[in-house]
Coordinates of C-alpha atoms in Angstrom, one line a residue:
X1 CA 0.0 0.0 0.0
X2 CA 1.5 3.4 -0.9
X3 CA 2.5 5.6 2.0
X4 CA 0.8 8.9 2.5
X5 CA 2.7 11.7 0.7
X6 CA 3.4 13.5 4.0
X7 CA 5.0 10.4 5.4
X8 CA 7.2 10.1 2.3
X9 CA 8.3 13.7 2.6
X10 CA 9.1 13.2 6.2
X11 CA 11.1 10.1 5.5
X12 CA 13.0 12.0 2.8
X13 CA 14.0 14.7 5.3
X14 CA 15.0 12.0 7.9
X15 CA 17.2 10.2 5.3
X16 CA 18.8 13.5 4.2
X17 CA 19.6 14.3 7.8
X18 CA 20.9 10.9 8.9
X19 CA 22.4 9.0 6.0
X20 CA 25.7 10.9 5.7
X21 CA 28.0 7.9 5.5
X22 CA 28.4 5.8 8.6
X23 CA 28.6 8.7 11.0
X24 CA 26.1 9.3 13.8
X25 CA 22.7 10.6 13.1
X26 CA 22.0 14.3 13.3
X27 CA 21.0 15.1 16.9
X28 CA 17.7 16.7 15.9
X29 CA 16.6 13.5 14.2
X30 CA 15.2 10.7 16.3
X31 CA 15.4 7.5 14.2
X32 CA 13.2 5.6 16.6
X33 CA 10.4 8.1 16.3
X34 CA 10.8 8.2 12.5
X35 CA 10.7 4.4 12.2
X36 CA 7.7 4.1 14.5
X37 CA 5.8 6.6 12.5
X38 CA 6.6 4.8 9.3
X39 CA 5.7 1.4 10.6
X40 CA 2.5 2.5 12.1
X41 CA 1.5 4.7 9.1
X42 CA 1.2 7.6 11.5
X43 CA -1.0 5.6 13.9
X44 CA -3.1 3.7 11.3
X45 CA -1.7 0.4 12.4
X46 CA 0.4 -0.9 15.4
X47 CA 3.9 -2.3 15.7
X48 CA 2.2 -5.7 16.5
X49 CA 1.7 -6.2 12.8
X50 CA 5.4 -7.1 12.6
X51 CA 6.0 -8.8 16.0
X52 CA 6.6 -12.6 16.2
X53 CA 5.1 -14.5 19.2
X54 CA 7.1 -16.4 21.7
X55 CA 7.6 -20.1 20.7
X56 CA 5.6 -21.4 23.6
X57 CA 2.7 -18.9 23.3
X58 CA 0.6 -21.4 21.3
X59 CA -2.4 -19.2 21.4
X60 CA -0.6 -16.5 19.4
X61 CA 0.8 -18.8 16.8
X62 CA -1.1 -19.4 13.5
X63 CA -2.0 -23.1 13.3
X64 CA -4.0 -25.6 11.3
X65 CA -7.2 -26.2 13.3
X66 CA -6.8 -29.9 12.4
X67 CA -3.3 -30.0 14.0
X68 CA -3.6 -28.0 17.2
X69 CA -0.3 -27.3 19.0
X70 CA 0.4 -29.0 22.3
X71 CA 3.6 -29.0 24.3
X72 CA 4.0 -32.8 23.9
X73 CA 3.3 -32.7 20.1
X74 CA 5.9 -29.9 19.6
X75 CA 8.5 -31.9 21.6
X76 CA 7.8 -35.0 19.6
X77 CA 8.1 -33.1 16.4
X78 CA 11.3 -31.5 17.6
X79 CA 12.9 -34.9 18.0
X80 CA 11.5 -36.3 14.8
X81 CA 12.7 -33.3 12.8
X82 CA 16.3 -33.9 14.0
X83 CA 16.1 -37.7 13.9
X84 CA 18.5 -39.0 11.1
X85 CA 17.2 -42.5 11.9
X86 CA 14.1 -41.6 9.9
X87 CA 16.2 -42.0 6.7
X88 CA 14.5 -45.3 6.1
X89 CA 14.3 -45.5 2.3
X90 CA 17.7 -44.6 0.8
X91 CA 18.6 -45.4 -2.8
X92 CA 21.3 -47.8 -1.4
X93 CA 21.4 -49.7 1.9
X94 CA 24.4 -47.8 3.2
X95 CA 22.4 -44.6 3.3
X96 CA 19.9 -45.9 5.9
X97 CA 19.8 -43.8 9.0
X98 CA 22.1 -41.1 7.7
X99 CA 19.7 -38.2 6.9
X100 CA 16.5 -36.5 8.0
X101 CA 14.6 -33.3 7.8
X102 CA 17.4 -31.5 9.6
X103 CA 20.0 -32.4 7.0
X104 CA 18.6 -29.8 4.6
X105 CA 17.0 -27.5 7.2
X106 CA 19.3 -26.9 10.2
X107 CA 19.6 -24.2 12.8
X108 CA 23.2 -23.2 12.0
X109 CA 22.1 -22.4 8.4
X110 CA 19.0 -20.5 9.4
X111 CA 16.9 -23.6 9.0
X112 CA 18.1 -23.9 5.3
X113 CA 20.8 -26.1 3.8
X114 CA 24.3 -25.0 4.3
X115 CA 25.2 -25.2 0.6
X116 CA 23.6 -23.9 -2.5
X117 CA 22.0 -27.2 -3.4
X118 CA 20.8 -29.3 -0.5
X119 CA 21.8 -33.0 -0.3
X120 CA 19.8 -35.4 1.7
X121 CA 20.1 -39.1 1.0
X122 CA 23.3 -39.9 -0.8
X123 CA 25.4 -37.2 0.9
X124 CA 28.7 -37.5 2.6
X125 CA 30.5 -35.1 5.0
X126 CA 29.5 -31.9 6.6
X127 CA 32.1 -29.3 7.4
X128 CA 30.9 -26.5 9.7
X129 CA 27.4 -25.7 8.4
X130 CA 26.9 -28.4 5.8
X131 CA 29.0 -26.6 3.2
X132 CA 31.3 -29.5 2.7
X133 CA 28.6 -32.1 2.0
X134 CA 29.1 -33.8 -1.3
X135 CA 27.1 -36.3 -3.4
X136 CA 28.2 -39.9 -2.7
X137 CA 25.8 -41.6 -5.2
X138 CA 26.4 -41.4 -8.9
X139 CA 23.9 -41.7 -11.8
X140 CA 21.6 -39.0 -10.5
X141 CA 20.5 -41.0 -7.5
X142 CA 21.5 -38.5 -4.8
X143 CA 18.5 -36.6 -3.3
X144 CA 19.4 -33.1 -4.6
X145 CA 16.4 -30.8 -5.3
X146 CA 16.8 -28.4 -8.3
X147 CA 15.8 -25.3 -6.3
X148 CA 17.2 -23.7 -3.3
X149 CA 16.1 -25.3 0.0
X150 CA 13.7 -22.7 1.6
X151 CA 14.0 -21.9 5.2
X152 CA 11.3 -23.3 7.6
X153 CA 11.9 -20.3 9.9
X154 CA 8.8 -18.2 10.5
X155 CA 6.7 -20.4 8.2
X156 CA 3.7 -20.4 10.6
X157 CA 2.8 -17.1 8.9
X158 CA 2.5 -18.7 5.4
X159 CA -0.4 -20.7 3.9
X160 CA 1.4 -22.5 1.2
X161 CA 4.9 -24.1 0.8
X162 CA 7.5 -24.6 -2.0
X163 CA 8.8 -21.9 -4.3
X164 CA 5.8 -22.5 -6.6
X165 CA 3.4 -22.5 -3.6
X166 CA 1.9 -25.7 -4.8
X167 CA 1.7 -27.4 -1.4
X168 CA -1.2 -26.6 1.0
X169 CA -4.9 -27.0 0.5
X170 CA -6.1 -23.5 1.5
X171 CA -5.4 -19.8 1.1
X172 CA -3.6 -19.1 -2.2
X173 CA -4.4 -22.6 -3.4
X174 CA -8.1 -22.4 -3.0
X175 CA -9.6 -23.6 -6.3
X176 CA -6.4 -25.3 -7.6
X177 CA -7.6 -28.9 -6.7
X178 CA -7.6 -29.9 -10.3
X179 CA -3.8 -29.8 -10.2
X180 CA -3.6 -32.1 -7.1
X181 CA -3.1 -35.1 -9.3
X182 CA -2.5 -38.7 -8.1
X183 CA 1.1 -39.5 -7.7
X184 CA 2.2 -35.9 -7.7
X185 CA 3.7 -33.9 -4.8
X186 CA 0.5 -31.9 -4.7
X187 CA -1.6 -35.0 -4.1
X188 CA -1.0 -34.4 -0.4
X189 CA -3.3 -31.4 -0.6
X190 CA -6.3 -33.8 -0.9
X191 CA -5.8 -34.4 2.9
X192 CA -7.0 -30.8 3.4
X193 CA -4.2 -29.5 5.6
X194 CA -2.4 -26.1 5.5
X195 CA 1.0 -25.7 3.8
X196 CA 3.3 -26.6 6.7
X197 CA 1.4 -29.8 7.5
X198 CA 1.1 -30.8 3.9
X199 CA 4.8 -30.2 3.2
X200 CA 5.9 -32.2 6.3
X201 CA 3.8 -35.1 5.2
X202 CA 4.8 -35.2 1.5
X203 CA 8.5 -34.5 2.3
X204 CA 8.7 -37.7 4.3
X205 CA 7.9 -39.6 1.1
X206 CA 9.7 -37.4 -1.4
X207 CA 12.9 -37.3 0.6
X208 CA 13.0 -41.0 1.3
X209 CA 11.7 -41.2 4.8
X210 CA 8.4 -42.8 4.1
X211 CA 8.8 -46.3 5.5
X212 CA 8.0 -45.7 9.2
X213 CA 6.4 -49.0 10.1
X214 CA 9.0 -50.7 12.3
X215 CA 11.1 -47.6 12.4
X216 CA 12.7 -46.1 15.5
X217 CA 9.5 -44.3 16.2
X218 CA 7.8 -47.7 16.9
X219 CA 10.7 -49.5 18.5
X220 CA 12.3 -46.8 20.7
X221 CA 10.8 -46.5 24.2
X222 CA 11.4 -42.8 24.5
X223 CA 9.6 -42.1 21.2
X224 CA 6.7 -44.4 22.2
X225 CA 6.2 -42.7 25.5
X226 CA 5.7 -39.4 23.7
X227 CA 3.8 -40.9 20.9
X228 CA 1.2 -42.4 23.2
X229 CA 0.6 -39.0 24.8
X230 CA 0.2 -37.3 21.5
X231 CA -1.5 -40.1 19.6
X232 CA -2.8 -42.5 22.2
X233 CA -3.5 -46.0 20.7
X234 CA -2.8 -44.7 17.1
X235 CA -0.3 -46.5 14.9
X236 CA 2.9 -44.8 13.6
X237 CA 2.3 -43.5 10.1
X238 CA 3.6 -40.9 7.7
X239 CA 0.6 -38.5 8.3
X240 CA 0.9 -38.4 12.1
X241 CA 4.7 -38.1 12.0
X242 CA 4.4 -35.2 9.5
X243 CA 1.8 -33.5 11.7
X244 CA 4.1 -33.6 14.7
X245 CA 7.0 -32.2 12.7
X246 CA 4.8 -29.4 11.3
X247 CA 3.7 -28.6 14.9
X248 CA 7.4 -28.1 15.8
X249 CA 8.1 -26.1 12.7
X250 CA 5.3 -23.7 13.6
X251 CA 7.2 -22.7 16.7
X252 CA 10.4 -21.6 14.9
X253 CA 10.7 -17.8 15.0
X254 CA 13.6 -15.4 14.8
X255 CA 12.2 -13.6 17.8
X256 CA 15.6 -12.6 19.2
X257 CA 16.6 -10.7 16.0
X258 CA 17.5 -7.0 16.8
X259 CA 14.5 -5.8 14.8
X260 CA 12.1 -8.0 16.9
X261 CA 13.7 -6.7 20.1
X262 CA 13.3 -3.1 18.9
X263 CA 9.6 -3.8 18.2
X264 CA 9.4 -5.0 21.8
X265 CA 10.7 -1.7 23.0
X266 CA 14.4 -2.3 23.2
X267 CA 15.5 0.8 21.2
X268 CA 19.2 0.0 21.6
X269 CA 18.8 -3.4 20.0
X270 CA 19.4 -2.1 16.5
X271 CA 22.4 0.1 15.5
X272 CA 21.8 3.5 14.0
X273 CA 22.8 2.1 10.6
X274 CA 20.3 -0.7 10.9
X275 CA 17.6 1.8 11.8
X276 CA 18.5 3.9 8.8
X277 CA 18.2 0.7 6.7
X278 CA 14.8 0.0 8.2
X279 CA 13.7 3.4 7.1
X280 CA 14.7 2.6 3.6
X281 CA 13.2 -0.9 3.7
X282 CA 9.8 0.3 4.9
X283 CA 10.0 3.6 3.0
X284 CA 11.3 4.6 -0.4
X285 CA 12.7 1.2 -1.5
X286 CA 9.2 -0.2 -1.5
X287 CA 10.5 -3.5 0.0
X288 CA 7.5 -3.7 2.3
X289 CA 5.0 -3.8 -0.5
X290 CA 6.0 -7.5 -0.9
X291 CA 7.9 -8.4 2.3
X292 CA 5.6 -7.6 5.2
X293 CA 4.0 -9.0 8.3
X294 CA 5.9 -10.8 11.1
X295 CA 8.0 -12.9 8.7
X296 CA 8.6 -10.1 6.2
X297 CA 7.3 -12.5 3.6
X298 CA 4.4 -12.8 1.1
X299 CA 1.8 -13.7 0.1
X300 CA 2.2 -13.6 -3.7
X301 CA 4.3 -14.9 -6.5
X302 CA 6.4 -12.6 -8.7
X303 CA 8.7 -12.9 -11.7
X304 CA 11.9 -10.9 -11.0
X305 CA 14.2 -12.5 -13.6
X306 CA 16.5 -14.1 -10.9
X307 CA 18.7 -16.9 -12.4
X308 CA 17.8 -20.6 -11.9
X309 CA 20.3 -22.9 -10.2
X310 CA 22.9 -24.0 -12.6
X311 CA 25.7 -26.6 -12.5
X312 CA 26.6 -30.1 -13.4
X313 CA 25.3 -31.5 -10.1
X314 CA 21.8 -30.2 -10.7
X315 CA 19.0 -32.5 -11.9
X316 CA 16.9 -30.4 -14.3
X317 CA 13.2 -30.2 -13.8
X318 CA 11.6 -27.8 -16.3
X319 CA 8.2 -27.8 -14.6
X320 CA 9.7 -26.8 -11.2
X321 CA 11.9 -24.2 -12.9
X322 CA 8.7 -22.5 -14.2
X323 CA 7.5 -21.7 -10.7
X324 CA 3.8 -21.0 -10.2
X325 CA 3.2 -21.4 -13.9
X326 CA 4.6 -25.0 -13.8
X327 CA 2.2 -25.9 -11.1
X328 CA -0.9 -24.3 -12.7
X329 CA 0.0 -25.0 -16.3
X330 CA -0.4 -21.3 -17.0
X331 CA 2.3 -19.7 -19.1
X332 CA 1.3 -16.2 -17.8
X333 CA 2.6 -17.4 -14.4
X334 CA 5.9 -18.8 -15.6
X335 CA 9.0 -17.9 -13.6
X336 CA 6.8 -16.5 -10.8
X337 CA 8.1 -17.6 -7.4
X338 CA 6.9 -17.3 -3.8
X339 CA 8.1 -14.4 -1.8
X340 CA 10.5 -15.7 0.8
X341 CA 10.9 -14.7 4.5
X342 CA 13.9 -12.5 5.2
X343 CA 15.3 -13.5 8.6
X344 CA 18.7 -15.1 9.1
X345 CA 19.6 -15.0 5.4
X346 CA 23.3 -14.7 6.0
X347 CA 23.5 -18.0 8.0
X348 CA 23.6 -19.7 4.6
X349 CA 24.6 -17.2 1.9
X350 CA 22.7 -18.6 -1.1
X351 CA 19.7 -16.5 -1.9
X352 CA 17.0 -16.5 -4.5
X353 CA 15.1 -19.6 -5.8
X354 CA 18.3 -20.7 -7.5
X355 CA 20.7 -19.8 -4.7
X356 CA 22.6 -17.6 -7.1
X357 CA 23.1 -14.6 -4.9
X358 CA 25.9 -15.0 -2.3
X359 CA 25.4 -12.0 -0.1
X360 CA 22.5 -9.7 1.1
X361 CA 24.4 -6.9 -0.6
X362 CA 24.2 -8.7 -3.9
X363 CA 20.4 -9.0 -3.6
X364 CA 20.0 -5.4 -2.6
X365 CA 22.0 -4.2 -5.6
X366 CA 20.1 -6.5 -7.9
X367 CA 16.8 -4.9 -6.8
X368 CA 18.3 -1.4 -6.9
X369 CA 19.5 -1.9 -10.5
X370 CA 16.1 -3.2 -11.5
X371 CA 17.4 -5.2 -14.5
X372 CA 16.4 -8.9 -14.8
X373 CA 19.2 -11.4 -15.1
X374 CA 16.9 -13.7 -17.1
X375 CA 15.0 -11.8 -19.8
X376 CA 11.2 -12.0 -19.4
X377 CA 8.2 -10.7 -21.4
X378 CA 7.3 -7.3 -20.2
X379 CA 3.8 -8.4 -19.2
X380 CA 5.2 -11.1 -16.9
X381 CA 8.0 -9.2 -15.2
X382 CA 6.8 -7.6 -12.0
X383 CA 6.0 -4.0 -12.6
X384 CA 7.5 -2.8 -9.4
X385 CA 10.8 -4.3 -10.3
X386 CA 12.6 -1.2 -11.7
X387 CA 15.6 0.9 -10.9
X388 CA 15.2 2.2 -7.3
X389 CA 18.0 4.8 -7.6
X390 CA 19.0 4.4 -4.0
X391 CA 22.2 6.2 -2.9
X392 CA 25.3 4.2 -1.8
X393 CA 24.6 5.1 1.8
X394 CA 21.0 3.9 1.5
X395 CA 22.2 0.6 -0.1
X396 CA 24.7 0.1 2.7
X397 CA 22.1 0.9 5.4
X398 CA 19.4 -1.3 3.8
X399 CA 21.9 -4.2 3.6
X400 CA 22.8 -3.8 7.2
X401 CA 19.2 -3.9 8.3
X402 CA 18.4 -7.1 6.4
X403 CA 21.8 -8.8 7.1
X404 CA 22.2 -7.9 10.7
X405 CA 19.0 -6.4 12.0
X406 CA 17.0 -9.4 10.9
X407 CA 19.4 -12.1 12.2
X408 CA 18.5 -14.0 15.4
X409 CA 21.9 -15.1 16.9
X410 CA 20.6 -18.1 18.8
X411 CA 18.5 -20.4 16.7
X412 CA 20.4 -23.3 18.3
X413 CA 17.9 -23.0 21.2
X414 CA 15.4 -24.9 19.0
X415 CA 17.6 -27.9 18.7
X416 CA 17.5 -30.9 21.1
X417 CA 20.7 -31.9 22.8
X418 CA 20.3 -35.4 21.5
X419 CA 17.8 -37.6 19.6
X420 CA 16.4 -40.9 21.1
X421 CA 18.2 -43.1 18.5
X422 CA 21.6 -41.7 19.6
X423 CA 22.3 -40.9 16.0
X424 CA 24.4 -37.9 15.0
X425 CA 22.6 -34.9 13.4
X426 CA 22.2 -33.0 11.1
X427 CA 23.8 -35.9 9.2
X428 CA 24.9 -39.4 10.3
X429 CA 27.1 -40.7 7.5
X430 CA 30.7 -41.7 8.5
X431 CA 32.4 -38.5 7.2
X432 CA 29.7 -36.3 8.7
X433 CA 30.0 -38.0 12.1
X434 CA 33.7 -37.2 12.0
X435 CA 33.2 -33.6 11.0
X436 CA 30.5 -33.1 13.7
X437 CA 32.6 -34.7 16.4
X438 CA 30.1 -37.5 17.0
X439 CA 32.7 -40.3 17.0

């Protein structure tokens, strides 16, 4: 929504007064007051529009009514998410018990993969954040998706999942049931769950964790004790495991990021440079017209001409590369991808649906230049994607806000100390165990 003209003029005066390089703001300019006025549209909305809830405040967390959050379900999901023993259907027997959800979505990488292209089954090694993981299987048998592994951080605020938004039965996918074909990833939508639940259920099958009968969830006493509290008398199956994992994922928030602390009244949580960047983000750059709400995410799908993932290790998938258009079979929607959340981007510096940008600054400059890297028809390219003409100081400040002001430094608080199987995580192959100090 466009800002009132008086607010735009006030912002311009603020930026003129306080964006002189990296020096301190002019004493007559209060950045906190200016940012508050901008965020609240001069009192037309409250700061609560951007605040994230505490992870244990279930009443404030958006949730699927068919998968209500409970403390025990979240705890079960936390363990299952990190459980590499769920790697039950590898391409080769030696891969069993070496991977899980956490392998491609772990805390140290902002709940993304630690490399440009994630590797689940068929991976070897780890490094510090998963950057040293390599494909161990030949012949295209390694589980390596052709798009960047999205973060599951702050996803409680989204209604659909995947870059094409094809997973989830409600919200933006209302009326798309003709495309939920049997045998497809989208078939899971027929169960009627929201995006996070649908994604967790279908990912277990798609990422080779589907054979759960007789798995550690059934045979381990610790798992069974929790299972009987959450699902008393119910058998272990993919749907229930997925629902528990989704419940945990709904509690993952970057609530200790400086911007979140600032919203809570800690005015010193952000630096002056980050505050100047926030003024640019919510002001003249127009970033907030797409990235808004507590997650600074969508809804919506837009074509911005960002490059696809490229490289010899990528398994091409033309339909996936088409984004929303590939899901809907609609050429007018080709190359349109879901708006991602913006917290903890630098924990794994591969951005865009193809992971082709390696710093926040690169992304900011791409938007400022307003020139698509991949040529697109004019009627498909998002109309707001045009040169922004930001100054160097504004670019630096905007980069600082996104890079540092939106980074929660302690996502490790969401990890368990151990998993019931005793396996290593985020990966449990021999080389990863050595890299992670599990042996």
